[in-house]
Amino acid sequence: AITGIWNNYHLSIDSFITKITAKYPLALFIDLHAHGHTKQRLELGYLLSGTELRNPASIVPATSSLYNLLQQNSSLQINQLLTGPNAFGTLMENRAFPSVPSQQDPAPLVTDLYFDGGYNTQRYCSATYPKVFGWQIESNFTGVRDNQNNRISFAKAFLQSLMQFYSTNTSMQPASFGK
């Protein structure tokens, strides 16, 4: 039974990706989870380790879940997308949702627990899906998931940040989405 659920889940994602990439030049894949780490911040997993984030010069863009976006837009650089003024984490921080990596918090400390992305992000942001980029989000409890008002505030900040990210880092304009 679990194998059937697993297969149906991935067949659904494949189907959505096929539909989206038939209509748009790029698709964003977000794998949203929750964490119980002590530090109350969003952990954005781009398939880069804390060590890599602490040493930006060591980052190999092709190993990141943002590589397909970089392939679509040659004017972008990986560090812009991780810690620049229009990086998703920076945009969330600007809306009062602490995030790592971001301009304000570029990398987890050596002693910090940090989720860097998992199987789904690896699978759907790979060369197998060249029009898909994205990241895993591990969301903290306090200020994000702890009550209805915070969940609504998070959802609004999430959507606003995504729309700004798209407007500044892709050729796509959010006003055209769904049309």
mmCIF file of C-alpha atoms in Angstrom:
data_model
loop_
_atom_site.group_PDB
_atom_site.id
_atom_site.type_symbol
_atom_site.label_atom_id
_atom_site.label_comp_id
_atom_site.label_asym_id
_atom_site.label_seq_id
_atom_site.Cartn_x
_atom_site.Cartn_y
_atom_site.Cartn_z
ATOM 1 C CA ALA A 1 0.000 0.000 0.000
ATOM 2 C CA ILE A 2 2.814 2.432 0.840
ATOM 3 C CA THR A 3 4.504 1.763 -2.503
ATOM 4 C CA GLY A 4 1.257 2.638 -4.292
ATOM 5 C CA ILE A 5 0.917 5.896 -2.370
ATOM 6 C CA TRP A 6 4.574 6.745 -3.078
ATOM 7 C CA ASN A 7 4.154 6.013 -6.800
ATOM 8 C CA ASN A 8 0.908 8.003 -7.037
ATOM 9 C CA TYR A 9 2.525 10.957 -5.266
ATOM 10 C CA HIS A 10 5.410 11.054 -7.746
ATOM 11 C CA LEU A 11 3.163 10.399 -10.757
ATOM 12 C CA SER A 12 1.070 13.401 -9.651
ATOM 13 C CA ILE A 13 4.130 15.637 -9.391
ATOM 14 C CA ASP A 14 5.342 14.449 -12.817
ATOM 15 C CA SER A 15 1.911 15.220 -14.275
ATOM 16 C CA PHE A 16 1.851 18.726 -12.755
ATOM 17 C CA ILE A 17 5.365 19.458 -14.002
ATOM 18 C CA THR A 18 4.419 18.328 -17.514
ATOM 19 C CA LYS A 19 1.368 20.620 -17.531
ATOM 20 C CA ILE A 20 3.218 23.618 -16.088
ATOM 21 C CA THR A 21 6.275 23.360 -18.341
ATOM 22 C CA ALA A 22 4.032 23.005 -21.407
ATOM 23 C CA LYS A 23 2.594 26.428 -20.609
ATOM 24 C CA TYR A 24 5.476 28.274 -18.902
ATOM 25 C CA PRO A 25 9.236 28.384 -19.483
ATOM 26 C CA LEU A 26 9.997 27.454 -15.864
ATOM 27 C CA ALA A 27 8.373 25.639 -12.974
ATOM 28 C CA LEU A 28 9.091 26.187 -9.298
ATOM 29 C CA PHE A 29 9.202 23.161 -7.009
ATOM 30 C CA ILE A 30 8.845 23.801 -3.278
ATOM 31 C CA ASP A 31 9.044 20.920 -0.799
ATOM 32 C CA LEU A 32 7.533 22.396 2.378
ATOM 33 C CA HIS A 33 8.145 20.756 5.748
ATOM 34 C CA ALA A 34 8.366 21.612 9.423
ATOM 35 C CA HIS A 35 11.357 21.410 11.747
ATOM 36 C CA GLY A 36 11.789 21.285 15.485
ATOM 37 C CA HIS A 37 15.245 22.832 15.696
ATOM 38 C CA THR A 38 16.013 25.317 18.449
ATOM 39 C CA LYS A 39 16.693 28.225 16.104
ATOM 40 C CA GLN A 40 13.355 29.634 15.005
ATOM 41 C CA ARG A 41 13.956 30.404 11.345
ATOM 42 C CA LEU A 42 13.149 28.988 7.947
ATOM 43 C CA GLU A 43 15.809 26.609 6.678
ATOM 44 C CA LEU A 44 16.012 26.790 2.893
ATOM 45 C CA GLY A 45 17.513 23.682 1.349
ATOM 46 C CA TYR A 46 19.130 24.259 -2.031
ATOM 47 C CA LEU A 47 21.047 20.947 -1.909
ATOM 48 C CA LEU A 48 24.041 22.832 -0.516
ATOM 49 C CA SER A 49 25.542 21.927 2.839
ATOM 50 C CA GLY A 50 26.143 24.326 5.685
ATOM 51 C CA THR A 51 29.857 24.014 4.961
ATOM 52 C CA GLU A 52 29.319 25.108 1.355
ATOM 53 C CA LEU A 53 27.146 28.039 2.445
ATOM 54 C CA ARG A 54 29.836 29.137 4.927
ATOM 55 C CA ASN A 55 32.376 29.047 2.063
ATOM 56 C CA PRO A 56 30.508 30.582 -0.904
ATOM 57 C CA ALA A 57 33.539 30.407 -3.195
ATOM 58 C CA SER A 58 33.415 26.600 -2.872
ATOM 59 C CA ILE A 59 29.856 26.299 -4.199
ATOM 60 C CA VAL A 60 29.529 24.382 -7.448
ATOM 61 C CA PRO A 61 26.350 25.805 -9.025
ATOM 62 C CA ALA A 62 25.568 22.550 -10.855
ATOM 63 C CA THR A 63 25.047 20.792 -7.509
ATOM 64 C CA SER A 64 22.374 23.268 -6.402
ATOM 65 C CA SER A 65 18.623 22.960 -6.875
ATOM 66 C CA LEU A 66 18.821 26.406 -8.511
ATOM 67 C CA TYR A 67 21.037 25.220 -11.368
ATOM 68 C CA ASN A 68 18.182 24.909 -13.880
ATOM 69 C CA LEU A 69 17.225 28.535 -13.196
ATOM 70 C CA LEU A 70 20.850 29.580 -13.695
ATOM 71 C CA GLN A 71 20.823 27.733 -17.033
ATOM 72 C CA GLN A 72 17.750 29.732 -18.106
ATOM 73 C CA ASN A 73 19.157 33.115 -17.057
ATOM 74 C CA SER A 74 22.887 33.556 -17.684
ATOM 75 C CA SER A 75 22.945 36.971 -15.983
ATOM 76 C CA LEU A 76 22.283 35.346 -12.578
ATOM 77 C CA GLN A 77 24.907 33.966 -10.245
ATOM 78 C CA ILE A 78 24.380 31.362 -7.544
ATOM 79 C CA ASN A 79 25.352 33.662 -4.670
ATOM 80 C CA GLN A 80 22.763 36.245 -5.814
ATOM 81 C CA LEU A 81 20.066 33.594 -5.538
ATOM 82 C CA LEU A 82 21.236 32.442 -2.100
ATOM 83 C CA THR A 83 22.138 35.642 -0.269
ATOM 84 C CA GLY A 84 21.518 38.567 -2.610
ATOM 85 C CA PRO A 85 18.904 41.291 -2.114
ATOM 86 C CA ASN A 86 16.360 39.335 -4.200
ATOM 87 C CA ALA A 87 17.113 35.871 -2.832
ATOM 88 C CA PHE A 88 14.008 34.126 -1.492
ATOM 89 C CA GLY A 89 15.455 33.967 2.043
ATOM 90 C CA THR A 90 16.288 37.686 1.990
ATOM 91 C CA LEU A 91 12.777 38.511 0.802
ATOM 92 C CA MET A 92 11.261 36.401 3.603
ATOM 93 C CA GLU A 93 13.566 38.029 6.171
ATOM 94 C CA ASN A 94 12.423 41.433 4.905
ATOM 95 C CA ARG A 95 8.869 40.306 5.706
ATOM 96 C CA ALA A 96 9.814 39.315 9.286
ATOM 97 C CA PHE A 97 10.419 35.594 8.688
ATOM 98 C CA PRO A 98 14.057 34.817 9.576
ATOM 99 C CA SER A 99 15.639 32.525 6.970
ATOM 100 C CA VAL A 100 18.927 30.801 6.261
ATOM 101 C CA PRO A 101 20.480 31.331 3.760
ATOM 102 C CA SER A 102 19.645 34.988 3.261
ATOM 103 C CA GLN A 103 21.485 38.281 3.064
ATOM 104 C CA GLN A 104 20.830 38.709 6.775
ATOM 105 C CA ASP A 105 21.823 35.115 7.733
ATOM 106 C CA PRO A 106 23.997 33.695 4.938
ATOM 107 C CA ALA A 107 24.846 30.318 6.474
ATOM 108 C CA PRO A 108 24.120 28.125 9.464
ATOM 109 C CA LEU A 109 26.773 28.069 12.145
ATOM 110 C CA VAL A 110 28.899 24.930 12.398
ATOM 111 C CA THR A 111 26.923 24.015 15.537
ATOM 112 C CA ASP A 112 23.474 24.632 13.971
ATOM 113 C CA LEU A 113 21.190 21.869 12.811
ATOM 114 C CA TYR A 114 20.255 22.563 9.182
ATOM 115 C CA PHE A 115 18.235 20.777 6.508
ATOM 116 C CA ASP A 116 19.861 21.257 3.097
ATOM 117 C CA GLY A 117 17.216 19.605 0.928
ATOM 118 C CA GLY A 118 16.165 16.042 0.369
ATOM 119 C CA TYR A 119 15.126 13.443 -2.157
ATOM 120 C CA ASN A 120 12.202 15.356 -3.687
ATOM 121 C CA THR A 121 14.292 18.472 -4.258
ATOM 122 C CA GLN A 122 17.117 16.366 -5.705
ATOM 123 C CA ARG A 123 14.735 14.545 -8.017
ATOM 124 C CA TYR A 124 12.617 17.399 -9.333
ATOM 125 C CA CYS A 125 15.331 20.076 -9.589
ATOM 126 C CA SER A 126 17.709 17.817 -11.522
ATOM 127 C CA ALA A 127 18.783 17.646 -15.164
ATOM 128 C CA THR A 128 15.917 15.172 -15.700
ATOM 129 C CA TYR A 129 13.575 18.160 -15.263
ATOM 130 C CA PRO A 130 15.550 20.988 -16.943
ATOM 131 C CA LYS A 131 12.736 23.534 -16.647
ATOM 132 C CA VAL A 132 12.287 23.028 -12.886
ATOM 133 C CA PHE A 133 14.144 24.770 -10.075
ATOM 134 C CA GLY A 134 13.316 25.085 -6.410
ATOM 135 C CA TRP A 135 14.163 24.314 -2.839
ATOM 136 C CA GLN A 136 13.045 22.609 0.325
ATOM 137 C CA ILE A 137 11.682 24.763 3.142
ATOM 138 C CA GLU A 138 11.869 23.543 6.706
ATOM 139 C CA SER A 139 9.616 25.876 8.658
ATOM 140 C CA ASN A 140 10.009 26.682 12.319
ATOM 141 C CA PHE A 141 7.150 26.509 14.817
ATOM 142 C CA THR A 142 7.226 29.839 16.658
ATOM 143 C CA GLY A 143 5.973 32.675 14.480
ATOM 144 C CA VAL A 144 5.111 30.440 11.512
ATOM 145 C CA ARG A 145 3.027 27.397 12.500
ATOM 146 C CA ASP A 146 2.072 28.094 16.123
ATOM 147 C CA ASN A 147 -1.310 29.757 15.491
ATOM 148 C CA GLN A 148 -3.757 30.655 12.743
ATOM 149 C CA ASN A 149 -2.701 34.318 12.493
ATOM 150 C CA ASN A 150 0.964 33.364 12.069
ATOM 151 C CA ARG A 151 0.118 30.739 9.449
ATOM 152 C CA ILE A 152 -1.839 33.373 7.493
ATOM 153 C CA SER A 153 0.996 35.915 7.841
ATOM 154 C CA PHE A 154 3.496 33.295 6.678
ATOM 155 C CA ALA A 155 1.338 32.381 3.673
ATOM 156 C CA LYS A 156 1.051 36.036 2.633
ATOM 157 C CA ALA A 157 4.792 36.675 3.044
ATOM 158 C CA PHE A 158 5.537 33.435 1.178
ATOM 159 C CA LEU A 159 3.378 34.434 -1.792
ATOM 160 C CA GLN A 160 4.668 38.030 -1.883
ATOM 161 C CA SER A 161 8.276 36.821 -1.691
ATOM 162 C CA LEU A 162 7.746 34.270 -4.469
ATOM 163 C CA MET A 163 6.167 36.869 -6.739
ATOM 164 C CA GLN A 164 9.042 39.288 -6.104
ATOM 165 C CA PHE A 165 11.572 36.478 -6.619
ATOM 166 C CA TYR A 166 9.979 35.618 -9.974
ATOM 167 C CA SER A 167 9.805 39.262 -11.062
ATOM 168 C CA THR A 168 13.474 39.918 -10.351
ATOM 169 C CA ASN A 169 15.141 36.566 -11.134
ATOM 170 C CA THR A 170 13.215 35.241 -14.129
ATOM 171 C CA SER A 171 11.802 36.550 -17.376
ATOM 172 C CA MET A 172 8.346 35.562 -16.135
ATOM 173 C CA GLN A 173 5.927 38.132 -14.769
ATOM 174 C CA PRO A 174 3.621 36.918 -11.996
ATOM 175 C CA ALA A 175 0.714 38.965 -13.385
ATOM 176 C CA SER A 176 0.625 36.472 -16.289
ATOM 177 C CA PHE A 177 0.348 33.394 -14.052
ATOM 178 C CA GLY A 178 -2.817 31.402 -14.545
ATOM 179 C CA LYS A 179 -3.766 33.266 -17.684
#
